[in-house]
Short mmCIF file of N, CA and C in Angstrom, two decimals:
data_model
loop_
_atom_site.label_atom_id
_atom_site.label_comp_id
_atom_site.label_asym_id
_atom_site.label_seq_id
_atom_site.Cartn_x
_atom_site.Cartn_y
_atom_site.Cartn_z
N MET V 29 45.12 -10.48 21.04
CA MET V 29 43.94 -10.43 21.88
C MET V 29 44.36 -10.62 23.33
N PRO V 30 43.94 -9.73 24.23
CA PRO V 30 44.37 -9.85 25.61
C PRO V 30 43.71 -11.06 26.27
N THR V 31 44.51 -11.78 27.03
CA THR V 31 43.98 -12.95 27.72
C THR V 31 43.48 -12.60 29.11
N GLN V 32 43.95 -11.48 29.67
CA GLN V 32 43.56 -11.09 31.00
C GLN V 32 42.93 -9.69 30.95
N MET V 33 41.72 -9.55 31.49
CA MET V 33 41.02 -8.27 31.48
C MET V 33 41.58 -7.38 32.59
N PRO V 34 41.97 -6.14 32.27
CA PRO V 34 42.45 -5.24 33.32
C PRO V 34 41.28 -4.84 34.21
N PHE V 35 41.21 -5.44 35.38
CA PHE V 35 40.08 -5.29 36.28
C PHE V 35 39.95 -3.85 36.80
N GLU V 36 41.08 -3.20 37.09
CA GLU V 36 41.04 -1.84 37.62
C GLU V 36 40.45 -0.87 36.61
N GLY V 37 40.84 -1.02 35.35
CA GLY V 37 40.31 -0.15 34.29
C GLY V 37 38.82 -0.35 34.10
N LEU V 38 38.37 -1.60 34.22
CA LEU V 38 36.96 -1.89 34.08
C LEU V 38 36.16 -1.28 35.23
N LEU V 39 36.69 -1.39 36.45
CA LEU V 39 36.01 -0.80 37.60
C LEU V 39 35.96 0.73 37.50
N LEU V 40 37.05 1.33 37.09
CA LEU V 40 37.07 2.79 36.92
C LEU V 40 36.08 3.22 35.85
N GLY V 41 36.05 2.51 34.72
CA GLY V 41 35.10 2.83 33.65
C GLY V 41 33.66 2.69 34.11
N ALA V 42 33.37 1.63 34.87
CA ALA V 42 32.01 1.43 35.37
C ALA V 42 31.62 2.53 36.36
N ALA V 43 32.55 2.91 37.24
CA ALA V 43 32.25 3.96 38.22
C ALA V 43 31.99 5.29 37.51
N LEU V 44 32.81 5.62 36.53
CA LEU V 44 32.60 6.86 35.79
C LEU V 44 31.29 6.83 35.01
N THR V 45 30.91 5.67 34.51
CA THR V 45 29.65 5.55 33.79
C THR V 45 28.47 5.76 34.72
N VAL V 46 28.53 5.21 35.93
CA VAL V 46 27.44 5.41 36.90
C VAL V 46 27.30 6.89 37.23
N VAL V 47 28.42 7.57 37.49
CA VAL V 47 28.36 9.01 37.77
C VAL V 47 27.79 9.76 36.57
N GLY V 48 28.22 9.39 35.38
CA GLY V 48 27.71 10.04 34.17
C GLY V 48 26.23 9.81 33.96
N LEU V 49 25.74 8.61 34.29
CA LEU V 49 24.32 8.33 34.13
C LEU V 49 23.47 9.13 35.13
N ILE V 50 24.00 9.36 36.31
CA ILE V 50 23.28 10.20 37.28
C ILE V 50 23.19 11.64 36.76
N ILE V 51 24.30 12.14 36.23
CA ILE V 51 24.29 13.48 35.65
C ILE V 51 23.37 13.53 34.44
N SER V 52 23.34 12.46 33.64
CA SER V 52 22.47 12.40 32.47
C SER V 52 21.00 12.47 32.86
N TRP V 53 20.65 11.81 33.98
CA TRP V 53 19.27 11.85 34.46
C TRP V 53 18.86 13.29 34.79
N VAL V 54 19.79 14.02 35.45
CA VAL V 54 19.50 15.42 35.80
C VAL V 54 19.36 16.25 34.53
N VAL V 55 20.25 16.03 33.57
CA VAL V 55 20.19 16.76 32.31
C VAL V 55 18.89 16.45 31.58
N TRP V 56 18.46 15.19 31.58
CA TRP V 56 17.22 14.78 30.91
C TRP V 56 16.03 15.52 31.51
N ARG V 57 16.00 15.63 32.82
CA ARG V 57 14.86 16.29 33.48
C ARG V 57 14.86 17.80 33.23
N ARG V 58 16.03 18.42 33.17
CA ARG V 58 16.09 19.88 33.02
C ARG V 58 16.03 20.34 31.58
N ARG V 59 16.68 19.62 30.66
CA ARG V 59 16.79 20.10 29.28
C ARG V 59 16.03 19.26 28.26
N GLY V 60 15.49 18.13 28.66
CA GLY V 60 14.68 17.35 27.74
C GLY V 60 15.39 16.10 27.25
N ALA V 61 14.63 15.33 26.45
CA ALA V 61 15.10 14.02 26.01
C ALA V 61 16.30 14.11 25.08
N SER V 62 16.34 15.09 24.21
CA SER V 62 17.45 15.19 23.26
C SER V 62 18.78 15.37 23.97
N ALA V 63 18.83 16.34 24.88
CA ALA V 63 20.07 16.56 25.62
C ALA V 63 20.37 15.39 26.55
N GLY V 64 19.33 14.78 27.12
CA GLY V 64 19.53 13.64 28.00
C GLY V 64 20.11 12.44 27.28
N LEU V 65 19.62 12.16 26.08
CA LEU V 65 20.16 11.03 25.31
C LEU V 65 21.62 11.27 24.91
N ARG V 66 21.96 12.50 24.57
CA ARG V 66 23.36 12.80 24.25
C ARG V 66 24.24 12.61 25.48
N ALA V 67 23.73 13.01 26.65
CA ALA V 67 24.50 12.83 27.89
C ALA V 67 24.66 11.35 28.22
N VAL V 68 23.63 10.54 27.99
CA VAL V 68 23.74 9.10 28.22
C VAL V 68 24.81 8.51 27.29
N ALA V 69 24.82 8.95 26.05
CA ALA V 69 25.82 8.44 25.10
C ALA V 69 27.24 8.75 25.60
N TRP V 70 27.47 9.98 26.07
CA TRP V 70 28.79 10.34 26.61
C TRP V 70 29.09 9.55 27.87
N SER V 71 28.06 9.26 28.65
CA SER V 71 28.27 8.53 29.90
C SER V 71 28.69 7.10 29.67
N LEU V 72 28.31 6.51 28.59
CA LEU V 72 28.63 5.11 28.30
C LEU V 72 30.07 4.93 27.80
N LEU V 73 30.71 5.99 27.38
CA LEU V 73 32.06 5.87 26.84
C LEU V 73 33.09 5.36 27.85
N PRO V 74 33.10 5.80 29.12
CA PRO V 74 34.08 5.23 30.05
C PRO V 74 33.94 3.72 30.23
N LEU V 75 32.71 3.21 30.26
CA LEU V 75 32.51 1.76 30.37
C LEU V 75 33.05 1.06 29.13
N ALA V 76 32.80 1.64 27.96
CA ALA V 76 33.33 1.06 26.72
C ALA V 76 34.85 1.05 26.74
N PHE V 77 35.46 2.14 27.20
CA PHE V 77 36.93 2.19 27.29
C PHE V 77 37.45 1.15 28.27
N GLY V 78 36.74 0.96 29.38
CA GLY V 78 37.15 -0.04 30.36
C GLY V 78 37.05 -1.45 29.80
N LEU V 79 36.00 -1.74 29.06
CA LEU V 79 35.81 -3.06 28.47
C LEU V 79 36.84 -3.36 27.38
N VAL V 80 37.20 -2.35 26.61
CA VAL V 80 38.17 -2.53 25.54
C VAL V 80 39.59 -2.59 26.09
N GLY V 81 39.81 -1.99 27.25
CA GLY V 81 41.14 -1.98 27.84
C GLY V 81 41.89 -0.68 27.63
N LEU V 82 41.19 0.35 27.24
CA LEU V 82 41.83 1.64 27.00
C LEU V 82 41.94 2.50 28.25
N MET V 83 41.31 2.10 29.34
CA MET V 83 41.32 2.93 30.53
C MET V 83 42.74 3.09 31.08
N GLY V 84 43.55 2.03 31.03
CA GLY V 84 44.94 2.14 31.47
C GLY V 84 45.73 3.09 30.59
N LEU V 85 45.48 3.03 29.28
CA LEU V 85 46.15 3.94 28.36
C LEU V 85 45.76 5.38 28.63
N LEU V 86 44.48 5.64 28.88
CA LEU V 86 44.02 7.00 29.17
C LEU V 86 44.59 7.50 30.50
N ALA V 87 44.68 6.61 31.49
CA ALA V 87 45.27 7.01 32.77
C ALA V 87 46.74 7.35 32.59
N SER V 88 47.45 6.56 31.78
CA SER V 88 48.86 6.83 31.51
C SER V 88 49.02 8.17 30.79
N LEU V 89 48.15 8.43 29.82
CA LEU V 89 48.20 9.69 29.09
C LEU V 89 47.94 10.87 30.02
N ALA V 90 46.96 10.75 30.90
CA ALA V 90 46.67 11.83 31.84
C ALA V 90 47.86 12.07 32.76
N GLY V 91 48.51 11.00 33.22
CA GLY V 91 49.69 11.16 34.07
C GLY V 91 50.83 11.85 33.35
N GLN V 92 51.04 11.48 32.09
CA GLN V 92 52.09 12.11 31.30
C GLN V 92 51.80 13.60 31.09
N LEU V 93 50.54 13.94 30.85
CA LEU V 93 50.20 15.36 30.66
C LEU V 93 50.41 16.16 31.95
N VAL V 94 50.06 15.56 33.08
CA VAL V 94 50.27 16.26 34.36
C VAL V 94 51.76 16.48 34.59
N ARG V 95 52.59 15.46 34.33
CA ARG V 95 54.04 15.61 34.49
C ARG V 95 54.60 16.67 33.54
N PHE V 96 54.09 16.68 32.31
CA PHE V 96 54.57 17.66 31.33
C PHE V 96 54.29 19.08 31.80
N PHE V 97 53.04 19.35 32.20
CA PHE V 97 52.69 20.71 32.60
C PHE V 97 53.34 21.10 33.92
N ALA V 98 53.55 20.14 34.82
CA ALA V 98 54.27 20.45 36.06
C ALA V 98 55.72 20.80 35.75
N GLY V 99 56.34 20.10 34.82
CA GLY V 99 57.71 20.42 34.43
C GLY V 99 57.80 21.72 33.66
N LEU V 100 56.75 22.05 32.95
CA LEU V 100 56.74 23.29 32.16
C LEU V 100 56.82 24.51 33.06
N VAL V 101 56.21 24.45 34.21
CA VAL V 101 56.16 25.59 35.12
C VAL V 101 57.56 25.98 35.59
N LEU V 102 58.44 25.01 35.79
CA LEU V 102 59.75 25.29 36.37
C LEU V 102 60.90 25.33 35.35
N ASP V 103 60.62 25.12 34.08
CA ASP V 103 61.68 25.04 33.08
C ASP V 103 61.76 26.33 32.27
N PRO V 104 62.86 27.11 32.42
CA PRO V 104 62.96 28.37 31.66
C PRO V 104 63.08 28.14 30.15
N LEU V 105 63.68 27.04 29.75
CA LEU V 105 63.78 26.75 28.32
C LEU V 105 62.40 26.51 27.71
N ALA V 106 61.53 25.85 28.47
CA ALA V 106 60.17 25.62 28.00
C ALA V 106 59.42 26.96 27.89
N TRP V 107 59.65 27.86 28.84
CA TRP V 107 59.00 29.16 28.76
C TRP V 107 59.49 29.96 27.55
N ALA V 108 60.74 29.78 27.19
CA ALA V 108 61.25 30.42 25.96
C ALA V 108 60.50 29.87 24.75
N GLY V 109 60.24 28.57 24.75
CA GLY V 109 59.47 27.98 23.65
C GLY V 109 58.05 28.53 23.60
N VAL V 110 57.44 28.72 24.77
CA VAL V 110 56.09 29.30 24.82
C VAL V 110 56.12 30.73 24.28
N ALA V 111 57.16 31.49 24.62
CA ALA V 111 57.28 32.87 24.13
C ALA V 111 57.44 32.90 22.62
N VAL V 112 58.24 31.99 22.07
CA VAL V 112 58.43 31.94 20.61
C VAL V 112 57.12 31.56 19.92
N ALA V 113 56.38 30.61 20.50
CA ALA V 113 55.09 30.24 19.93
C ALA V 113 54.11 31.41 19.98
N GLY V 114 54.13 32.18 21.07
CA GLY V 114 53.28 33.37 21.17
C GLY V 114 53.65 34.42 20.14
N LEU V 115 54.95 34.62 19.94
CA LEU V 115 55.41 35.57 18.92
C LEU V 115 54.96 35.13 17.53
N ALA V 116 55.04 33.84 17.26
CA ALA V 116 54.60 33.32 15.96
C ALA V 116 53.10 33.58 15.77
N ALA V 117 52.31 33.38 16.82
CA ALA V 117 50.87 33.61 16.72
C ALA V 117 50.56 35.09 16.48
N VAL V 118 51.30 35.98 17.15
CA VAL V 118 51.08 37.42 16.95
C VAL V 118 51.46 37.82 15.52
N LEU V 119 52.58 37.32 15.02
CA LEU V 119 52.99 37.66 13.66
C LEU V 119 52.00 37.12 12.63
N TRP V 120 51.50 35.91 12.84
CA TRP V 120 50.54 35.31 11.91
C TRP V 120 49.26 36.14 11.89
N THR V 121 48.78 36.53 13.08
CA THR V 121 47.56 37.33 13.16
C THR V 121 47.75 38.70 12.52
N THR V 122 48.90 39.31 12.74
CA THR V 122 49.18 40.60 12.13
C THR V 122 49.22 40.48 10.60
N GLY V 123 49.82 39.42 10.11
CA GLY V 123 49.85 39.20 8.66
C GLY V 123 48.46 39.03 8.09
N ARG V 124 47.58 38.32 8.80
CA ARG V 124 46.20 38.16 8.33
C ARG V 124 45.47 39.50 8.32
N LEU V 125 45.69 40.32 9.34
CA LEU V 125 45.03 41.62 9.39
C LEU V 125 45.51 42.52 8.26
N LEU V 126 46.81 42.51 7.99
CA LEU V 126 47.34 43.33 6.89
C LEU V 126 46.83 42.83 5.55
N ARG V 127 46.71 41.54 5.39
CA ARG V 127 46.20 40.97 4.15
C ARG V 127 44.75 41.39 3.93
N GLY V 128 43.96 41.44 5.00
CA GLY V 128 42.57 41.85 4.89
C GLY V 128 42.42 43.31 4.49
N ARG V 129 43.34 44.15 4.93
CA ARG V 129 43.27 45.57 4.58
C ARG V 129 43.66 45.82 3.14
N ARG V 130 44.55 44.99 2.57
CA ARG V 130 45.01 45.21 1.20
C ARG V 130 44.03 44.69 0.18
N GLY V 131 43.04 43.94 0.56
CA GLY V 131 42.08 43.45 -0.42
C GLY V 131 42.18 41.97 -0.62
N GLY V 132 43.11 41.31 -0.01
CA GLY V 132 43.14 39.87 -0.04
C GLY V 132 44.11 39.26 -1.02
N ALA V 133 44.21 39.75 -2.23
CA ALA V 133 45.01 39.07 -3.23
C ALA V 133 46.46 39.54 -3.24
N GLY V 134 46.75 40.67 -2.69
CA GLY V 134 48.11 41.16 -2.66
C GLY V 134 48.49 41.92 -3.91
N ARG V 135 47.57 42.06 -4.86
CA ARG V 135 47.82 42.80 -6.09
C ARG V 135 46.72 43.84 -6.26
N PRO V 136 46.86 44.98 -5.61
CA PRO V 136 45.79 45.97 -5.66
C PRO V 136 45.55 46.52 -7.06
N ALA V 137 46.56 46.55 -7.92
CA ALA V 137 46.36 47.10 -9.26
C ALA V 137 45.41 46.21 -10.06
N GLU V 138 45.54 44.89 -9.92
CA GLU V 138 44.63 43.99 -10.63
C GLU V 138 43.22 44.09 -10.08
N ASN V 139 43.09 44.25 -8.77
CA ASN V 139 41.77 44.33 -8.17
C ASN V 139 41.02 45.57 -8.63
N GLU V 140 41.74 46.67 -8.88
CA GLU V 140 41.08 47.89 -9.31
C GLU V 140 40.62 47.80 -10.75
N LYS V 141 41.29 47.02 -11.59
CA LYS V 141 40.94 46.92 -12.99
C LYS V 141 39.65 46.12 -13.19
N GLN V 142 39.42 45.11 -12.34
CA GLN V 142 38.26 44.26 -12.51
C GLN V 142 37.05 44.91 -11.85
N PRO V 143 35.91 44.93 -12.57
CA PRO V 143 34.70 45.49 -11.94
C PRO V 143 34.21 44.56 -10.85
N LYS V 144 33.66 45.17 -9.81
CA LYS V 144 33.15 44.38 -8.70
C LYS V 144 31.78 43.83 -9.05
N ALA V 145 31.46 42.65 -8.55
CA ALA V 145 30.17 42.03 -8.83
C ALA V 145 29.10 42.68 -7.98
N ALA V 146 27.91 42.75 -8.54
CA ALA V 146 26.78 43.30 -7.81
C ALA V 146 26.37 42.32 -6.73
N PRO V 147 25.86 42.80 -5.60
CA PRO V 147 25.45 41.88 -4.55
C PRO V 147 24.31 40.99 -5.05
N GLY V 148 24.45 39.69 -4.81
CA GLY V 148 23.43 38.75 -5.22
C GLY V 148 23.58 38.29 -6.66
N ARG V 149 24.47 38.90 -7.43
CA ARG V 149 24.67 38.51 -8.83
C ARG V 149 26.15 38.29 -9.08
N PRO V 150 26.65 37.06 -8.85
CA PRO V 150 28.06 36.83 -9.12
C PRO V 150 28.37 36.96 -10.61
N GLY V 151 29.43 37.64 -10.92
CA GLY V 151 29.86 37.76 -12.30
C GLY V 151 29.30 38.97 -13.01
N SER V 152 28.25 39.61 -12.50
CA SER V 152 27.71 40.78 -13.17
C SER V 152 28.30 42.03 -12.54
N PRO V 153 28.60 43.03 -13.34
CA PRO V 153 29.20 44.24 -12.78
C PRO V 153 28.20 44.99 -11.91
N ALA V 154 28.73 45.66 -10.89
CA ALA V 154 27.88 46.45 -10.01
C ALA V 154 27.47 47.74 -10.71
N VAL V 155 26.47 48.39 -10.16
CA VAL V 155 26.02 49.66 -10.72
C VAL V 155 27.15 50.65 -10.54
N GLY V 156 27.56 51.29 -11.62
CA GLY V 156 28.66 52.24 -11.55
C GLY V 156 30.01 51.55 -11.60
N GLY V 157 30.04 50.23 -11.80
CA GLY V 157 31.30 49.51 -11.81
C GLY V 157 31.95 49.49 -13.18
N ALA V 158 31.33 50.07 -14.18
CA ALA V 158 31.89 50.09 -15.52
C ALA V 158 33.01 51.12 -15.58
N GLU V 159 33.75 51.07 -16.66
CA GLU V 159 34.85 52.00 -16.86
C GLU V 159 34.31 53.42 -16.87
N PRO V 160 35.07 54.38 -16.35
CA PRO V 160 34.62 55.78 -16.39
C PRO V 160 34.44 56.26 -17.83
N GLY V 161 33.37 56.98 -18.07
CA GLY V 161 33.11 57.51 -19.41
C GLY V 161 32.17 56.65 -20.21
N LYS V 162 31.99 55.40 -19.82
CA LYS V 162 31.05 54.53 -20.52
C LYS V 162 29.71 54.61 -19.82
N SER V 163 28.65 54.73 -20.58
CA SER V 163 27.33 54.86 -19.98
C SER V 163 26.47 53.68 -20.39
N THR V 164 26.83 52.50 -19.91
CA THR V 164 26.02 51.32 -20.20
C THR V 164 25.19 51.00 -18.97
N PRO V 165 23.88 50.90 -19.11
CA PRO V 165 23.05 50.58 -17.96
C PRO V 165 23.27 49.13 -17.55
N ALA V 166 23.02 48.84 -16.28
CA ALA V 166 23.17 47.48 -15.77
C ALA V 166 22.16 46.57 -16.45
N ALA V 167 22.55 45.34 -16.69
CA ALA V 167 21.68 44.38 -17.38
C ALA V 167 20.45 44.11 -16.54
N GLY V 168 19.26 44.24 -17.13
CA GLY V 168 18.03 43.93 -16.43
C GLY V 168 17.56 45.02 -15.49
N ALA V 169 18.11 46.22 -15.59
CA ALA V 169 17.72 47.30 -14.69
C ALA V 169 16.40 47.88 -15.16
N ASP V 170 15.58 48.32 -14.21
CA ASP V 170 14.31 48.95 -14.55
C ASP V 170 14.57 50.33 -15.15
N ASP V 171 13.53 50.89 -15.76
CA ASP V 171 13.66 52.23 -16.33
C ASP V 171 13.92 53.26 -15.24
N ASP V 172 13.31 53.04 -14.04
CA ASP V 172 13.53 53.97 -12.93
C ASP V 172 14.99 54.02 -12.54
N PHE V 173 15.61 52.83 -12.45
CA PHE V 173 17.02 52.78 -12.08
C PHE V 173 17.89 53.38 -13.19
N ALA V 174 17.49 53.19 -14.44
CA ALA V 174 18.25 53.77 -15.54
C ALA V 174 18.22 55.30 -15.47
N GLU V 175 17.04 55.86 -15.10
CA GLU V 175 16.95 57.31 -14.96
C GLU V 175 17.82 57.81 -13.81
N ILE V 176 17.81 57.07 -12.71
CA ILE V 176 18.63 57.47 -11.56
C ILE V 176 20.11 57.40 -11.92
N GLU V 177 20.50 56.33 -12.64
CA GLU V 177 21.90 56.21 -13.06
C GLU V 177 22.29 57.36 -13.98
N ALA V 178 21.39 57.72 -14.88
CA ALA V 178 21.68 58.82 -15.80
C ALA V 178 21.85 60.13 -15.03
N LEU V 179 20.99 60.37 -14.03
CA LEU V 179 21.12 61.57 -13.21
C LEU V 179 22.44 61.58 -12.45
N LEU V 180 22.81 60.46 -11.90
CA LEU V 180 24.06 60.38 -11.15
C LEU V 180 25.26 60.63 -12.07
N ARG V 181 25.24 60.02 -13.25
CA ARG V 181 26.34 60.24 -14.21
C ARG V 181 26.41 61.70 -14.65
N LYS V 182 25.24 62.32 -14.81
CA LYS V 182 25.18 63.71 -15.25
C LYS V 182 25.84 64.62 -14.21
N ARG V 183 25.66 64.30 -12.95
CA ARG V 183 26.24 65.11 -11.86
C ARG V 183 27.66 64.66 -11.49
N GLY V 184 28.17 63.66 -12.20
CA GLY V 184 29.54 63.21 -11.95
C GLY V 184 29.69 62.23 -10.81
N ILE V 185 28.57 61.65 -10.38
CA ILE V 185 28.61 60.66 -9.30
C ILE V 185 28.36 59.30 -9.93
N SER V 186 29.37 58.44 -9.91
CA SER V 186 29.13 57.12 -10.49
C SER V 186 29.83 56.04 -9.73
#
């Protein structure tokens, strides 16, 4: 348990909270109570961080990130790492696109053997999804649809 409160972190948290509460008031007036209450909740977080003692840690983290990105700009080895990460992202995206075109499972022969499910009915075969040459009407189909299916089969469209 800390015996001494970091006064600078508490002051910074309080100042950020006051600024956030002013912005929250504007948000409340323009967008209503719901958005205003959410903005007040976000505004109270810097004060909470200051009271807990996390403001120094957050300031240190922000400083480290600034140093990292400033060093990244001038380091050719870091740019090589960024290029490799970009290449990995392009390859991953290309692989996903190719997988989507093949049908997803990677085994097109198996996908063709299984009848496709009708929309809205998982597990039931789609109209015309039966094996060629078999003339079984879809389960629960009306007589009108059975006549249409028979006409389509007669003309070789299934």
